[in-house]
Structures are given as structure tokens and as C-alpha cells.
C-alpha positions as a LaTeX table, in Angstrom:
\begin{tabular}{lrrr}
\hline
Residue & $x$ (\AA) & $y$ (\AA) & $z$ (\AA) \\
\hline
Phe1 & $-9.08$ & 21.40 & 20.08 \\
Ser2 & $-5.86$ & 23.09 & 18.94 \\
Asn3 & $-6.01$ & 21.91 & 15.32 \\
Lys4 & $-9.62$ & 23.04 & 14.79 \\
Lys5 & $-11.05$ & 19.62 & 15.71 \\
Thr6 & $-14.57$ & 20.13 & 17.02 \\
Val7 & $-16.69$ & 17.92 & 19.24 \\
Asn8 & $-20.38$ & 18.91 & 19.21 \\
Asp9 & $-22.68$ & 18.51 & 22.20 \\
Thr10 & $-24.34$ & 15.53 & 20.50 \\
Ala11 & $-21.01$ & 13.67 & 20.87 \\
Phe12 & $-20.42$ & 14.61 & 24.54 \\
Val13 & $-19.97$ & 11.61 & 26.81 \\
Ser14 & $-21.71$ & 13.59 & 29.57 \\
Gln15 & $-22.60$ & 17.20 & 30.39 \\
Thr16 & $-23.65$ & 18.82 & 33.64 \\
Lys17 & $-23.69$ & 22.36 & 34.94 \\
Thr18 & $-20.10$ & 21.95 & 36.23 \\
Lys19 & $-18.55$ & 19.36 & 33.95 \\
Ile20 & $-18.32$ & 18.38 & 30.28 \\
Glu21 & $-16.83$ & 15.02 & 29.33 \\
Val22 & $-15.76$ & 14.44 & 25.71 \\
Lys23 & $-13.70$ & 11.86 & 23.88 \\
Val24 & $-10.51$ & 13.37 & 22.52 \\
Pro25 & $-10.64$ & 13.12 & 18.71 \\
Glu26 & $-8.15$ & 10.65 & 17.25 \\
Asp27 & $-6.47$ & 13.42 & 15.26 \\
Ala28 & $-6.35$ & 16.06 & 18.02 \\
Lys29 & $-3.03$ & 17.78 & 18.79 \\
Thr30 & $-1.52$ & 19.05 & 22.02 \\
Gly31 & $-2.52$ & 22.63 & 22.66 \\
Leu32 & $-5.08$ & 25.00 & 24.10 \\
Phe33 & $-8.73$ & 24.18 & 23.60 \\
Val34 & $-11.83$ & 26.36 & 23.41 \\
Ile35 & $-15.36$ & 25.79 & 24.64 \\
Ser36 & $-18.26$ & 27.59 & 23.03 \\
Asn37 & $-21.99$ & 28.05 & 23.43 \\
Gly38 & $-22.35$ & 27.40 & 19.66 \\
Ala39 & $-24.36$ & 30.55 & 19.00 \\
Val40 & $-24.14$ & 32.57 & 15.76 \\
Asp41 & $-22.16$ & 35.14 & 17.76 \\
Pro42 & $-20.52$ & 32.60 & 20.10 \\
Ile43 & $-19.07$ & 33.04 & 23.54 \\
Leu44 & $-15.59$ & 31.46 & 23.42 \\
Val45 & $-13.66$ & 30.42 & 26.52 \\
Glu46 & $-10.05$ & 29.32 & 25.99 \\
Ser47 & $-8.29$ & 26.95 & 28.40 \\
Ala48 & $-5.57$ & 28.43 & 30.60 \\
Thr49 & $-3.27$ & 25.47 & 30.01 \\
Glu50 & $-2.56$ & 23.12 & 27.14 \\
Leu51 & $-4.18$ & 19.74 & 26.91 \\
Leu52 & $-1.37$ & 17.24 & 26.34 \\
Val53 & $-2.31$ & 14.61 & 23.76 \\
Ser54 & $-0.32$ & 11.37 & 24.08 \\
Leu55 & 2.18 & 10.41 & 21.38 \\
Pro56 & 4.02 & 7.14 & 20.78 \\
Val57 & 7.32 & 6.65 & 22.62 \\
Val58 & 9.91 & 4.26 & 21.16 \\
Thr59 & 12.22 & 2.46 & 23.58 \\
Gln60 & 13.80 & $-0.10$ & 21.25 \\
Val61 & 14.09 & $-0.95$ & 17.56 \\
Ser62 & 15.28 & $-4.46$ & 16.64 \\
Pro63 & 16.96 & $-6.31$ & 15.08 \\
Thr64 & 19.89 & $-4.17$ & 14.16 \\
Pro65 & 21.12 & $-4.49$ & 11.53 \\
Val66 & 17.90 & $-5.45$ & 9.76 \\
Lys67 & 17.55 & $-6.88$ & 6.28 \\
Ala68 & 15.18 & $-5.28$ & 3.75 \\
Gly69 & 12.01 & $-7.37$ & 3.40 \\
Thr70 & 12.25 & $-8.80$ & 6.91 \\
Ala71 & 10.41 & $-7.92$ & 10.12 \\
Leu72 & 11.38 & $-4.92$ & 12.22 \\
Thr73 & 10.07 & $-4.77$ & 15.80 \\
Ile74 & 9.47 & $-1.43$ & 17.50 \\
Asp75 & 8.91 & $-1.52$ & 21.27 \\
Gly76 & 7.61 & 1.33 & 23.41 \\
Thr77 & 4.38 & 2.88 & 24.68 \\
Asp78 & 1.27 & 4.21 & 22.94 \\
Leu79 & 2.46 & 2.63 & 19.68 \\
Asp80 & $-1.15$ & 1.78 & 18.78 \\
Leu81 & $-1.56$ & 5.49 & 17.96 \\
Thr82 & 0.82 & 5.04 & 15.00 \\
Arg83 & $-0.77$ & 5.20 & 11.55 \\
Glu84 & 2.40 & 5.16 & 9.44 \\
Val85 & 6.14 & 4.58 & 9.81 \\
Ile86 & 8.49 & 6.55 & 7.55 \\
Phe87 & 12.02 & 5.27 & 6.98 \\
Asn88 & 15.02 & 7.43 & 6.20 \\
Gly89 & 14.88 & 7.99 & 2.46 \\
Gly90 & 11.10 & 8.36 & 2.43 \\
Ser91 & 9.82 & 4.76 & 2.34 \\
Lys92 & 6.46 & 4.53 & 4.13 \\
Val93 & 4.73 & 1.59 & 5.80 \\
Ser94 & 1.11 & 1.84 & 6.94 \\
Ser95 & 0.26 & $-1.87$ & 7.05 \\
Phe96 & 1.67 & $-3.61$ & 10.12 \\
Thr97 & 2.15 & $-7.33$ & 10.75 \\
Ser98 & 0.98 & $-6.66$ & 14.31 \\
Ala99 & 0.24 & $-3.56$ & 16.35 \\
Ser100 & $-0.39$ & $-3.06$ & 20.04 \\
Ala101 & 0.15 & $-0.30$ & 22.59 \\
Thr102 & 3.61 & $-1.70$ & 23.37 \\
Gln103 & 4.84 & $-3.17$ & 20.08 \\
Leu104 & 4.71 & $-2.67$ & 16.30 \\
Val105 & 5.97 & $-5.28$ & 13.87 \\
Leu106 & 6.34 & $-4.37$ & 10.19 \\
Asn107 & 8.24 & $-5.43$ & 7.09 \\
Val108 & 11.17 & $-3.23$ & 6.09 \\
Pro109 & 10.80 & $-1.76$ & 2.59 \\
Ala110 & 13.39 & $-2.71$ & $-0.02$ \\
Asp111 & 14.54 & 0.91 & $-0.41$ \\
Ala112 & 14.79 & 1.77 & 3.32 \\
Lys113 & 17.99 & 3.51 & 4.38 \\
Asp114 & 20.00 & 3.72 & 7.61 \\
Gly115 & 18.78 & 6.33 & 10.07 \\
Ala116 & 16.04 & 7.36 & 12.45 \\
Ile117 & 12.46 & 6.46 & 11.61 \\
Lys118 & 9.33 & 8.57 & 12.09 \\
Leu119 & 6.09 & 7.35 & 13.58 \\
Val120 & 3.13 & 9.36 & 12.27 \\
Val121 & $-0.12$ & 9.62 & 14.24 \\
Ala122 & $-3.61$ & 10.54 & 12.98 \\
Ser123 & $-3.00$ & 14.26 & 13.62 \\
Leu124 & 0.00 & 13.99 & 11.26 \\
Val125 & 2.42 & 14.74 & 14.11 \\
Glu126 & 5.69 & 12.88 & 13.47 \\
Val127 & 7.62 & 11.28 & 16.33 \\
Val128 & 11.29 & 10.78 & 15.41 \\
Thr129 & 13.06 & 7.87 & 17.09 \\
Ala130 & 16.31 & 8.32 & 18.97 \\
Gln131 & 17.27 & 4.79 & 17.92 \\
Glu132 & 18.42 & 4.43 & 14.34 \\
Val133 & 17.62 & 1.59 & 11.99 \\
Val134 & 20.78 & 0.09 & 10.52 \\
Met135 & 20.27 & $-1.78$ & 7.27 \\
Ala136 & 22.11 & $-5.03$ & 6.61 \\
Val137 & 24.54 & $-4.82$ & 3.70 \\
Pro138 & 26.18 & $-7.63$ & 1.76 \\
Thr139 & 29.68 & $-8.64$ & 2.83 \\
Ile140 & 32.05 & $-10.40$ & 0.40 \\
Thr141 & 34.33 & $-13.03$ & 1.93 \\
Ser142 & 35.77 & $-14.52$ & $-1.27$ \\
Ile143 & 35.71 & $-14.47$ & $-5.07$ \\
Ser144 & 36.74 & $-17.46$ & $-7.16$ \\
Pro145 & 38.42 & $-17.98$ & $-9.46$ \\
Asp146 & 40.67 & $-15.02$ & $-8.89$ \\
Pro147 & 42.03 & $-14.03$ & $-11.36$ \\
Ala148 & 39.02 & $-14.61$ & $-13.64$ \\
Lys149 & 39.01 & $-14.94$ & $-17.40$ \\
Thr150 & 36.76 & $-12.59$ & $-19.39$ \\
Gly151 & 33.57 & $-14.34$ & $-20.46$ \\
Ser152 & 33.76 & $-16.85$ & $-17.59$ \\
Ser153 & 31.67 & $-16.98$ & $-14.42$ \\
Val154 & 32.91 & $-16.07$ & $-10.97$ \\
Thr155 & 31.50 & $-17.21$ & $-7.65$ \\
Val156 & 31.13 & $-14.62$ & $-4.93$ \\
Ser157 & 30.75 & $-15.92$ & $-1.37$ \\
Gly158 & 29.75 & $-13.93$ & 1.68 \\
Val159 & 26.89 & $-12.82$ & 3.90 \\
Asp160 & 23.54 & $-11.29$ & 2.91 \\
Leu161 & 24.29 & $-11.69$ & $-0.79$ \\
Asp162 & 20.57 & $-12.25$ & $-1.40$ \\
Leu163 & 20.31 & $-8.44$ & $-1.19$ \\
Val164 & 22.42 & $-8.03$ & $-4.33$ \\
Thr165 & 20.47 & $-7.01$ & $-7.43$ \\
Arg166 & 23.34 & $-5.94$ & $-9.68$ \\
Val167 & 27.06 & $-6.60$ & $-10.18$ \\
Thr168 & 29.35 & $-4.01$ & $-11.77$ \\
Phe169 & 32.90 & $-4.84$ & $-12.83$ \\
Gly170 & 35.81 & $-2.47$ & $-13.41$ \\
Gly171 & 35.24 & $-0.10$ & $-16.30$ \\
Gly172 & 31.53 & 0.13 & $-15.43$ \\
Lys173 & 30.69 & $-3.20$ & $-17.08$ \\
Val174 & 27.50 & $-4.75$ & $-15.67$ \\
Gly175 & 27.38 & $-8.51$ & $-15.12$ \\
Ala176 & 24.42 & $-10.83$ & $-14.72$ \\
Val177 & 23.58 & $-12.31$ & $-11.33$ \\
Gln178 & 22.99 & $-16.06$ & $-11.58$ \\
Ser179 & 21.37 & $-18.08$ & $-8.82$ \\
Asn180 & 22.35 & $-21.61$ & $-7.87$ \\
\hline
\end{tabular}
């Protein structure tokens, strides 16, 4: 196969004078293929056309926005060929909550960033999604008391504040996050 993947005659599904049937290796790539008699000085016959090897196709990524640490669902076709999902920023996930030909479910890494994701197959070909993952970000709706006295506590209210790991005040002063 195109990426030097070899299938020996002992692994042929069937072989006759006019037909050879082989299983396509999991890590084969699209491209021309060569058949050989396997001799020391082999006779090589290259295919006239490329063999197209299927790749995953993503039709939908949800939910959007998605919160780090929660489940992301990827819908499409041939998704069971996926070995790894790479998020924008480089975070990789290779352990899936569930995987089928039509759906992948995985947990979003804490350091994932907005953007397209890549599905990597066994041949290391990367399929980039047209749909982008949008990460949930904290939204502040109120701060009280306002104004606040130095040395006192303030309460910040809003949405997705469980994503906050650090608070920085004016002048670059770092505060401590306290839970209720």
C-alpha cells in the first residue's frame, strides 16, 4: 500500500489466478498500491489508479459552547476509525467515553482552546473538522460589595464560575478563590 504497508500471501483472504482479496491494513493510506511476486529480484506491478482509504467525516460537534471537563459529542461517519482527537492548543484525547461508526463521545481537556479539532486515524492522517469547538467561558453578572474594602471578601456572581482557578485584582494582585 502507499505508505509501505505490506500484506503477505499468508494473510490473503483469498487468491486465484484472476483475483487477490486482502484486508486493507488499519494504518493504510490512500494512494497507489503495488503487487509483487515476492522474489529476490521481484516483479512489481503498480495500480493505475489510487485506492481510496476511508477517513472519518464529521457532520456535527455539540454542545457549543462546551465546558472543559464535560462531554463533547462528535457525529458523522466512519468515526470508529479515529484513534485520537487533538484540540486547538495541542490537547489530545485517545480514550473515549463511547465510540461507534456514527458517534464519538469524549471528555474535553481542561486546557482545550476554541477552534477546529483534528481526528487522527491509525495511519496518522489528520482530519480537520469544519465545525469549531467553542469553549465556555465564565461570565460575571455582579460583584458585591462594590466598592470593596481592602482585606475584605467580595462575592462574584455569574455563569460558569466553576471554571475559574485564579482571581487577579488591579495592580496584578492575586486573590484567593474561596468556595461556599
